[in-house]
Coordinates of C-alpha atoms in Angstrom, one line a residue:
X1 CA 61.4 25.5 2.6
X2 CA 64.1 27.7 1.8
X3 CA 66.7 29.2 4.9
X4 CA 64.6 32.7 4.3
X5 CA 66.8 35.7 5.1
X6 CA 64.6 38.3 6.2
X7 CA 66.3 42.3 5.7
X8 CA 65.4 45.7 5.2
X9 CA 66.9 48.4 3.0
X10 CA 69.3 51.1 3.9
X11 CA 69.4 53.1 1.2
X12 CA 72.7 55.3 0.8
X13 CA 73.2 58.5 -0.9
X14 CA 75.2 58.1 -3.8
X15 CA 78.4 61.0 -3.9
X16 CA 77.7 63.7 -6.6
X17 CA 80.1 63.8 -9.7
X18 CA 83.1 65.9 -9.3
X19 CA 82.0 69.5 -10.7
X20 CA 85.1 71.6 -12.2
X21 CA 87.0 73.6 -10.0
X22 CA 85.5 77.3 -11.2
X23 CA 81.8 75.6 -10.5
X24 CA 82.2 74.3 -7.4
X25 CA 80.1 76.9 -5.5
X26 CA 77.0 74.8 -7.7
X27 CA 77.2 72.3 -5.6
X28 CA 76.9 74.5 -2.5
X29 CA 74.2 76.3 -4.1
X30 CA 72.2 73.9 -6.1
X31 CA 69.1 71.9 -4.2
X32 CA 70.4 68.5 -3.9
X33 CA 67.5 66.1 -5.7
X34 CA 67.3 62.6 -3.4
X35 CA 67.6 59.4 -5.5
X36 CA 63.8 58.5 -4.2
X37 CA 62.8 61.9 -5.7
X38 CA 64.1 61.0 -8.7
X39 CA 62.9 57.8 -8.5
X40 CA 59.5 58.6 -7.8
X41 CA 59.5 61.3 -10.8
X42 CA 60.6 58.9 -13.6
X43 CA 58.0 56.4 -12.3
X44 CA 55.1 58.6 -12.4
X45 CA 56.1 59.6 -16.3
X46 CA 55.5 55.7 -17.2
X47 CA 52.4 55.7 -15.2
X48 CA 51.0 59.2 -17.0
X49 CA 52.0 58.1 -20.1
X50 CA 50.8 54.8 -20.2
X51 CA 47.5 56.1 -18.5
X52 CA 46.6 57.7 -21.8
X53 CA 46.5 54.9 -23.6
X54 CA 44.8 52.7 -21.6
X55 CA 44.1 51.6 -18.2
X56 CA 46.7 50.0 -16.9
X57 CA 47.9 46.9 -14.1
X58 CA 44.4 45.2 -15.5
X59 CA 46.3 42.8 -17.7
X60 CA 45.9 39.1 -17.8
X61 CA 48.4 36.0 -17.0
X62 CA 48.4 33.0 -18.8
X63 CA 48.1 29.9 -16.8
X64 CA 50.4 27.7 -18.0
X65 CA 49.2 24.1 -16.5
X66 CA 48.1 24.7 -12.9
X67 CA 50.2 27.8 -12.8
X68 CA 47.3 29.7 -10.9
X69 CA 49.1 29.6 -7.4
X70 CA 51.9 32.0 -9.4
X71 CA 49.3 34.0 -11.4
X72 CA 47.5 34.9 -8.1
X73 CA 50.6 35.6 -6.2
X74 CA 51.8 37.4 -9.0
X75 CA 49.0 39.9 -9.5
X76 CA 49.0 40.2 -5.3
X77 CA 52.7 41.6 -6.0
X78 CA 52.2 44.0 -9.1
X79 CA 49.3 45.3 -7.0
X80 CA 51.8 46.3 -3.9
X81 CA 52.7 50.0 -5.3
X82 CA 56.1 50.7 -3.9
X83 CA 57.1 47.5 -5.0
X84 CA 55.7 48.3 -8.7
X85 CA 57.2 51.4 -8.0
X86 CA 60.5 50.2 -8.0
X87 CA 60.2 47.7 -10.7
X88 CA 58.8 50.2 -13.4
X89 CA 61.6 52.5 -12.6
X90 CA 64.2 49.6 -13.4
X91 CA 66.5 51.1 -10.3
X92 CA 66.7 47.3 -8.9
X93 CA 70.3 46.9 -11.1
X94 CA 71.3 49.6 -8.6
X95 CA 71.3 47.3 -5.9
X96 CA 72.6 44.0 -7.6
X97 CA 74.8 41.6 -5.0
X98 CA 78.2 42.7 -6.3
X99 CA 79.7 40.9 -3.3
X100 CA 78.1 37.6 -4.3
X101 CA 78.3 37.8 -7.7
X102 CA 74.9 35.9 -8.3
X103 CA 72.9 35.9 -11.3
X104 CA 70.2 38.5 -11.3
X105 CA 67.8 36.8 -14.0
X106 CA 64.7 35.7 -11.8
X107 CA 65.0 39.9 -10.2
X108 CA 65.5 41.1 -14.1
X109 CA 62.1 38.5 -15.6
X110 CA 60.0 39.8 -12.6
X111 CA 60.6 43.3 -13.4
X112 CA 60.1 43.0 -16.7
X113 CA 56.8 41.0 -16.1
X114 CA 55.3 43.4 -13.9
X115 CA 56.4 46.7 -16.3
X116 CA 54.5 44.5 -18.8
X117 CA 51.1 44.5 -16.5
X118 CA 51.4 48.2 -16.0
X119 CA 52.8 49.2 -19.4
X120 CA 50.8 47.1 -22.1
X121 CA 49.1 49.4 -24.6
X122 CA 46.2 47.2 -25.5
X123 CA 46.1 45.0 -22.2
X124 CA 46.7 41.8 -24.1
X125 CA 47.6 38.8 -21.8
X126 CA 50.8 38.0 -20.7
X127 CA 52.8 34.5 -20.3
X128 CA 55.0 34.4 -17.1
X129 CA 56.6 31.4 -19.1
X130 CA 60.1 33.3 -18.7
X131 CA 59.6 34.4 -14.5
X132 CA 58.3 31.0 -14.0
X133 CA 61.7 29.3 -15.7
X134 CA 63.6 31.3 -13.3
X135 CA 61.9 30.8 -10.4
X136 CA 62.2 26.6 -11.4
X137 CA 65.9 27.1 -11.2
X138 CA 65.6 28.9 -8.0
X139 CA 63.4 26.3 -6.9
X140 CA 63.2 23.2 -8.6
X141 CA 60.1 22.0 -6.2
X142 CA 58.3 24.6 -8.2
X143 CA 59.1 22.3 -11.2
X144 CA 56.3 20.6 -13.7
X145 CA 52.7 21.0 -13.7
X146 CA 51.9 20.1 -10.1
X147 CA 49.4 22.0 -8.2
X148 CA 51.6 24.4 -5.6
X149 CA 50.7 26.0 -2.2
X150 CA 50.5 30.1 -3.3
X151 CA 52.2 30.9 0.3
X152 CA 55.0 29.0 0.0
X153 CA 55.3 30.1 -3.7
X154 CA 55.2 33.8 -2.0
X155 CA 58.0 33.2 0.1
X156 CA 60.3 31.6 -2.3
X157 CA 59.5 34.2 -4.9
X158 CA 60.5 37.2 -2.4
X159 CA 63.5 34.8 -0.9
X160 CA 65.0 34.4 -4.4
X161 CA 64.5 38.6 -5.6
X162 CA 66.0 39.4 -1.9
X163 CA 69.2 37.2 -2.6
X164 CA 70.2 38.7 -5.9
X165 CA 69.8 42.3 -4.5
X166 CA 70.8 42.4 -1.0
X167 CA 73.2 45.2 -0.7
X168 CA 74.4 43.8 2.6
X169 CA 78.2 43.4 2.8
X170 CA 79.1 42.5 6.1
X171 CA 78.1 39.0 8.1
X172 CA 78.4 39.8 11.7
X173 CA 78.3 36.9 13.9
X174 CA 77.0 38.2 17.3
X175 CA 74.5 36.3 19.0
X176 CA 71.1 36.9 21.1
X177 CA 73.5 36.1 23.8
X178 CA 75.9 39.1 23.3
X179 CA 72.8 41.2 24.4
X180 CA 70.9 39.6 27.0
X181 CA 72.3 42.3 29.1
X182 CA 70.6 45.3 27.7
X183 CA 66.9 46.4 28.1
X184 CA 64.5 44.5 26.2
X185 CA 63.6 47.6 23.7
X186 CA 67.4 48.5 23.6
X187 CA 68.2 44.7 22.4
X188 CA 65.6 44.7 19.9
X189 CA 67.2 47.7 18.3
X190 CA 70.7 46.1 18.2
X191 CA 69.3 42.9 17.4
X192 CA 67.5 44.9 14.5
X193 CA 70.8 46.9 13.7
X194 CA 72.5 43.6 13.6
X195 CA 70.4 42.0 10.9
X196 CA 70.5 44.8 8.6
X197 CA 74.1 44.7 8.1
X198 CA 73.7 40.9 7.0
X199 CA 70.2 41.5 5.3
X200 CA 69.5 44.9 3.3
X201 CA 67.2 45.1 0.2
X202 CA 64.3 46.9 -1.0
X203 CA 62.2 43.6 -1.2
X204 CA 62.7 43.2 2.7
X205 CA 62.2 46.9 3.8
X206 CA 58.8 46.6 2.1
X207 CA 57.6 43.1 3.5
X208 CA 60.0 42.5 6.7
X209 CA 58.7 43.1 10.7
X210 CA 60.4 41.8 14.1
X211 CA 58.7 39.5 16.3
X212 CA 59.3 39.5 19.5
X213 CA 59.1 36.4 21.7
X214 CA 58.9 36.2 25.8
X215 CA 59.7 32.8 27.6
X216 CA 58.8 33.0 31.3
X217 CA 59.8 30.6 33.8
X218 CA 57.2 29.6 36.3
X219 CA 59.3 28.3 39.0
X220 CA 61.6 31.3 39.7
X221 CA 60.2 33.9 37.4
X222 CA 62.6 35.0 34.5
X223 CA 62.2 36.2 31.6
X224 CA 63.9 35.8 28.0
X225 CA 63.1 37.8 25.3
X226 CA 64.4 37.1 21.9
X227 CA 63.8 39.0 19.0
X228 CA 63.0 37.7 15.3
X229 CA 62.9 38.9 11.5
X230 CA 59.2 37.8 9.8
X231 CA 58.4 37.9 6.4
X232 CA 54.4 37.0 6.7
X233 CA 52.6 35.6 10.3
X234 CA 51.0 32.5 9.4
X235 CA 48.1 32.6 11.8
X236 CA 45.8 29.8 13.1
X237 CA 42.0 29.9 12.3
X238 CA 40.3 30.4 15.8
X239 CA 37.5 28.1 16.4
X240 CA 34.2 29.1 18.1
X241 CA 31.3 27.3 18.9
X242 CA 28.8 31.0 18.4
X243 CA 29.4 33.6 16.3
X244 CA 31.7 34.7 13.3
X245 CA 35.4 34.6 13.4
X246 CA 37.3 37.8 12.5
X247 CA 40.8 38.0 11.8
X248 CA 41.5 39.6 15.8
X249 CA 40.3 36.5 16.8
X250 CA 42.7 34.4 14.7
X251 CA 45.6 37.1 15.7
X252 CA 45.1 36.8 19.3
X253 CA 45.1 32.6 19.0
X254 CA 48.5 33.4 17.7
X255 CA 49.4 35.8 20.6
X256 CA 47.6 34.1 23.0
X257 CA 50.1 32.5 26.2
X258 CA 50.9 29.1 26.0
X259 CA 52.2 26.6 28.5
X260 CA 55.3 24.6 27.9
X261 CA 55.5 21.7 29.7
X262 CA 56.4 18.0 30.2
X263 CA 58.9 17.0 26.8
X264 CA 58.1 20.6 25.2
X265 CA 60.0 22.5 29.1
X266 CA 63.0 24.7 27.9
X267 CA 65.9 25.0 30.0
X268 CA 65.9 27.9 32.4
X269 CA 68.8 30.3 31.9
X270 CA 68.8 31.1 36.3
X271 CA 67.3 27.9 37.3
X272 CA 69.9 25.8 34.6
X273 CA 67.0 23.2 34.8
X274 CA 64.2 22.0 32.4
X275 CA 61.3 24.3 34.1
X276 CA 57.5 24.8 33.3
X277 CA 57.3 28.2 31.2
X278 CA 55.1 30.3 29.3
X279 CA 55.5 31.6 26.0
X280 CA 54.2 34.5 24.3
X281 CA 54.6 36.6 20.9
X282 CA 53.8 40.6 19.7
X283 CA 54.8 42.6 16.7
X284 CA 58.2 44.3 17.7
X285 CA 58.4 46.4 14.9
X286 CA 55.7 46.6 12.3
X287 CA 56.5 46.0 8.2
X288 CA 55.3 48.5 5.7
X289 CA 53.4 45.6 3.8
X290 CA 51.9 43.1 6.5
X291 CA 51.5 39.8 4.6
X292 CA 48.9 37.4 6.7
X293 CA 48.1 34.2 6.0
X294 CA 45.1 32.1 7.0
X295 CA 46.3 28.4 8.1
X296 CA 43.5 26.7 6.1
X297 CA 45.4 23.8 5.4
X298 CA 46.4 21.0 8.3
X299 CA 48.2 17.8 7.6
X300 CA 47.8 14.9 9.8
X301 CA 48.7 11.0 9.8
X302 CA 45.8 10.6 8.2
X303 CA 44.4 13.1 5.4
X304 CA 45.0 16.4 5.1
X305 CA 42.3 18.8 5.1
X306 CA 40.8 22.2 4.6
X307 CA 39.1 24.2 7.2
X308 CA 37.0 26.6 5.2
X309 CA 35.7 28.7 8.3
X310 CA 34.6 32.7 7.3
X311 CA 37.0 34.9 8.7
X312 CA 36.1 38.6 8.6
X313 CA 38.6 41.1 8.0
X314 CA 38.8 45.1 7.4
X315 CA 39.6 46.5 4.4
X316 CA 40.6 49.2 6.2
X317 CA 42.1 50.6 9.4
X318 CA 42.8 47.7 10.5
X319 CA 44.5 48.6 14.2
X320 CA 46.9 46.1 15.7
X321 CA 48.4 48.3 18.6
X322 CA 46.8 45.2 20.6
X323 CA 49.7 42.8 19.5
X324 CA 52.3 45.1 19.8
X325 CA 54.8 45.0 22.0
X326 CA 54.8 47.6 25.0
X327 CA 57.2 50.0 23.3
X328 CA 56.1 49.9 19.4
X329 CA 54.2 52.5 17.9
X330 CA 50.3 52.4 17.0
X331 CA 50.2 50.4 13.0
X332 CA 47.0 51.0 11.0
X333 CA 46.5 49.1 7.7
X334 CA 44.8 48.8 4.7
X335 CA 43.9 45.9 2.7
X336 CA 45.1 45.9 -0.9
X337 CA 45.3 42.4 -2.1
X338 CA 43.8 38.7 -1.5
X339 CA 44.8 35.9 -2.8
X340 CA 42.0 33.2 -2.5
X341 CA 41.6 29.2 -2.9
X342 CA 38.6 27.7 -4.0
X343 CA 38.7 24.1 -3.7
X344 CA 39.5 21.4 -0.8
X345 CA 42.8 19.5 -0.6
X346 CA 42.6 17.0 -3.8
X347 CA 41.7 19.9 -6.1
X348 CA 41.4 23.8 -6.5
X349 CA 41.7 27.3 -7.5
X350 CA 44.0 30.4 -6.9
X351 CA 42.3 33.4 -8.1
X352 CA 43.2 37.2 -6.6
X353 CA 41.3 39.9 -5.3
X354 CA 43.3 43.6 -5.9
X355 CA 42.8 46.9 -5.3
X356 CA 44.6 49.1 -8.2
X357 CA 46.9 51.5 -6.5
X358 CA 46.2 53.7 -9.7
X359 CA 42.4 53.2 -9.6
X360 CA 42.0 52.8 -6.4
X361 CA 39.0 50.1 -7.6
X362 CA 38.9 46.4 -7.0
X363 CA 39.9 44.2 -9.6
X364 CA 39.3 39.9 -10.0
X365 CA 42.2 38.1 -11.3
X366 CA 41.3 34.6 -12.6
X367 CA 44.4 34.1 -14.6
X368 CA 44.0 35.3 -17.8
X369 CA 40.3 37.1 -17.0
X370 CA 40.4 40.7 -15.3
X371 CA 37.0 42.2 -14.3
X372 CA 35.8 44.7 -12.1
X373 CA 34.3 43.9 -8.8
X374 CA 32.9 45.3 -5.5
X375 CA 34.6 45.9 -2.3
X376 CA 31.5 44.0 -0.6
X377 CA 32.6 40.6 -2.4
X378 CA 36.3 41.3 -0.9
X379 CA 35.4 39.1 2.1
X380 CA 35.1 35.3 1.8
X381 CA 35.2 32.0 3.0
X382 CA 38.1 30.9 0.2
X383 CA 40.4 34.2 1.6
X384 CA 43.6 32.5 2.1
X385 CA 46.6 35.3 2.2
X386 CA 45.7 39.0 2.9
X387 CA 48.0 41.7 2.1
X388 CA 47.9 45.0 4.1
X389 CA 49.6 48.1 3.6
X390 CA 50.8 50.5 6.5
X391 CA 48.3 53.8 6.4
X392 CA 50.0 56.5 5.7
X393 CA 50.0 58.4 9.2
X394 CA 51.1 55.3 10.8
X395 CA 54.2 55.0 8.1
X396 CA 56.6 57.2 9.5
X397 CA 56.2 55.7 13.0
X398 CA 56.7 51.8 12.2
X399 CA 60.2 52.9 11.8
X400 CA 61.7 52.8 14.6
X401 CA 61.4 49.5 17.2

């Protein structure tokens, strides 16, 4: 597993070019047009003109030996619109990682792979043979024809296209500790604050959120908050002996209080003792794209299994103010995308479930295979990772902390 680095994007206004002296007053007068304007206008001329030719984001991947974990994943992605957005407007060499220098090659094949799914005139399928090179170099666990886990696939993927265009410049080295004296809300915000200046791309202001994580000590009372970035919440399957399981019930096993005691007591920060405490997690701040994913798979000492347990979900409004923290603001979602598994633990199937942002139909992705399909067969027992979208009257309020 990767060290993931988990940022959002500060995007800054680029200076105008110098206008001659007797035209100067242009620049007073003129409308100034926003790089996202502009950005958002040259991306909806490819979409209009590659609408009339045929529909478009419907194209096939070729699986190239057990390569349906990437496929899925993949087709999850080119599905998630202001990511697509940014890709088909080739913008991303805007925000290459001059300060590190890296090589930009897997961010370059993974634009060029998704301009091809939204910009292929007679929908022909297309081989990921050159992303999936990249992302071997990146990740050489990714290597041969092994069967990979799509989750862990995800978060390399996003790791890898975060590193070559983080913006970030600065590495501050200030600690939780530096503001354990402010308000909890205040320290998330300079905790928040903090980790943008070491962590700032598009890739992360789409998919990153802030936990937030209380440890209460039993004996004498206090309370420690610490704040964390999250790419995706990996969330246990609850268990019930009656009744379906829906994905509140799962989010609240994750949220739920737990008890740390005998060798798993923290030390105290007031008592300066190992003490009995309680810990407990909410969303801080809430991601534009909330990436969720079902804990199917256990391992134990003695064979790993699948739990394969029906877990209903919304496809839309799906309300979360329950696992927010005191202070964050009311986050609505969407469904968009599923990536599924069919299978158990010695063999199986990624396949994904997508809702064309163009469209606004869903779509089966079986590798190379794209067919139409109903929103009722959305829901299933082989659901693995669901992707929400923030709805857009709760976008402008996730903002803030």
């Amino acid at each position: 597993m990767p060290s993931l680095r988990h940022s959002y994007t500060v995007t800054v206004a680029e200076e105008p070019a110098a206008l001659p002296a007797d035209k100067s007053d242009l620049r007073r007068k003129g409308p100034a047009l926003s790089r996202s304007v502009l950005v958002s206008t040259f991306m909806g001329l490819i979409i209009n003109h590659a609408k009339k030719r045929s529909p478009q984001g419907l194209v096939g991947l070729k699986n190239l030996g057990n390569t349906c974990f990437m496929n899925s994943i993949l087709q999850c992605l080119s599905n998630t619109a202001e990511l697509r957005d940014y890709c088909l407007a080739s913008v991303h060499h805007n925000d290459l990682n001059n300060n590190c220098r890296t090589e930009t090659a897997l961010t370059d094949e993974f634009v060029k792979l998704t301009q091809g799914l939204w910009t292929s005139v007679n929908n022909d399928i297309i081989s990921p043979s050159d992303l999936r090179n990249q992302i071997q170099k990146y990740a050489p666990k990714f290597a041969g024809c092994n069967q990979q886990d799509a989750q862990e696939f995800l978060r390399f993927l996003l790791d890898g296209l975060h590193n070559e265009v983080n913006r970030a410049m600065l590495h501050p080295t200030a600690s939780n500790q530096d503001f354990d004296h402010l308000l909890d809300d205040e320290k998330g915000r300079r905790m928040w604050s903090l980790y943008l200046e070491r962590e700032n791309s598009r890739v992360v202001d789409l998919f990153v959120g802030q936990l937030r994580s209380s440890l209460t000590c039993t004996v004498c009372g206090f309370r420690s908050t610490m704040f964390d970035p999250f790419w995706d919440l990996s969330i246990p399957i609850a268990q019930k002996s009656a009744g379906e399981v829906t994905l509140k019930d799962c989010l609240r096993v994750l949220t739920k209080e737990d008890v740390l005691d005998g060798v798993e007591r923290p030390t105290c920060n007031r008592c300066k003792a190992r003490r009995k405490c309680t810990k407990r997690f909410s969303i801080q701040k809430f991601p534009q794209v909330l990436v969720l994913h079902l804990k199917r798979f256990s391992d134990s000492n003695i064979r790993a299994s699948k739990l394969s347990t029906y877990v209903k979900f919304p496809l839309k409004e799906l309300d979360l103010r329950e696992f927010a923290s005191e202070s964050s603001e009311r986050a609505v979602y969407n469904l968009y995308a599923v990536s599924n598994h069919w299978g158990n633990t010695l063999g199986g199937h990624y396949t994904a479930y997508c809702k064309n942002p163009v469209l606004g139909e869903w779509y089966n992705y079986n590798d190379a295979r794209v067919s139409p399909m109903s929103s009722s067969q959305v829901r299933s027992s082989n659901a693995y990772i669901l992707f929400y979208e923030l709805a857009t009257s709760a976008h402008s309020k996730s903002q803030t902390c």
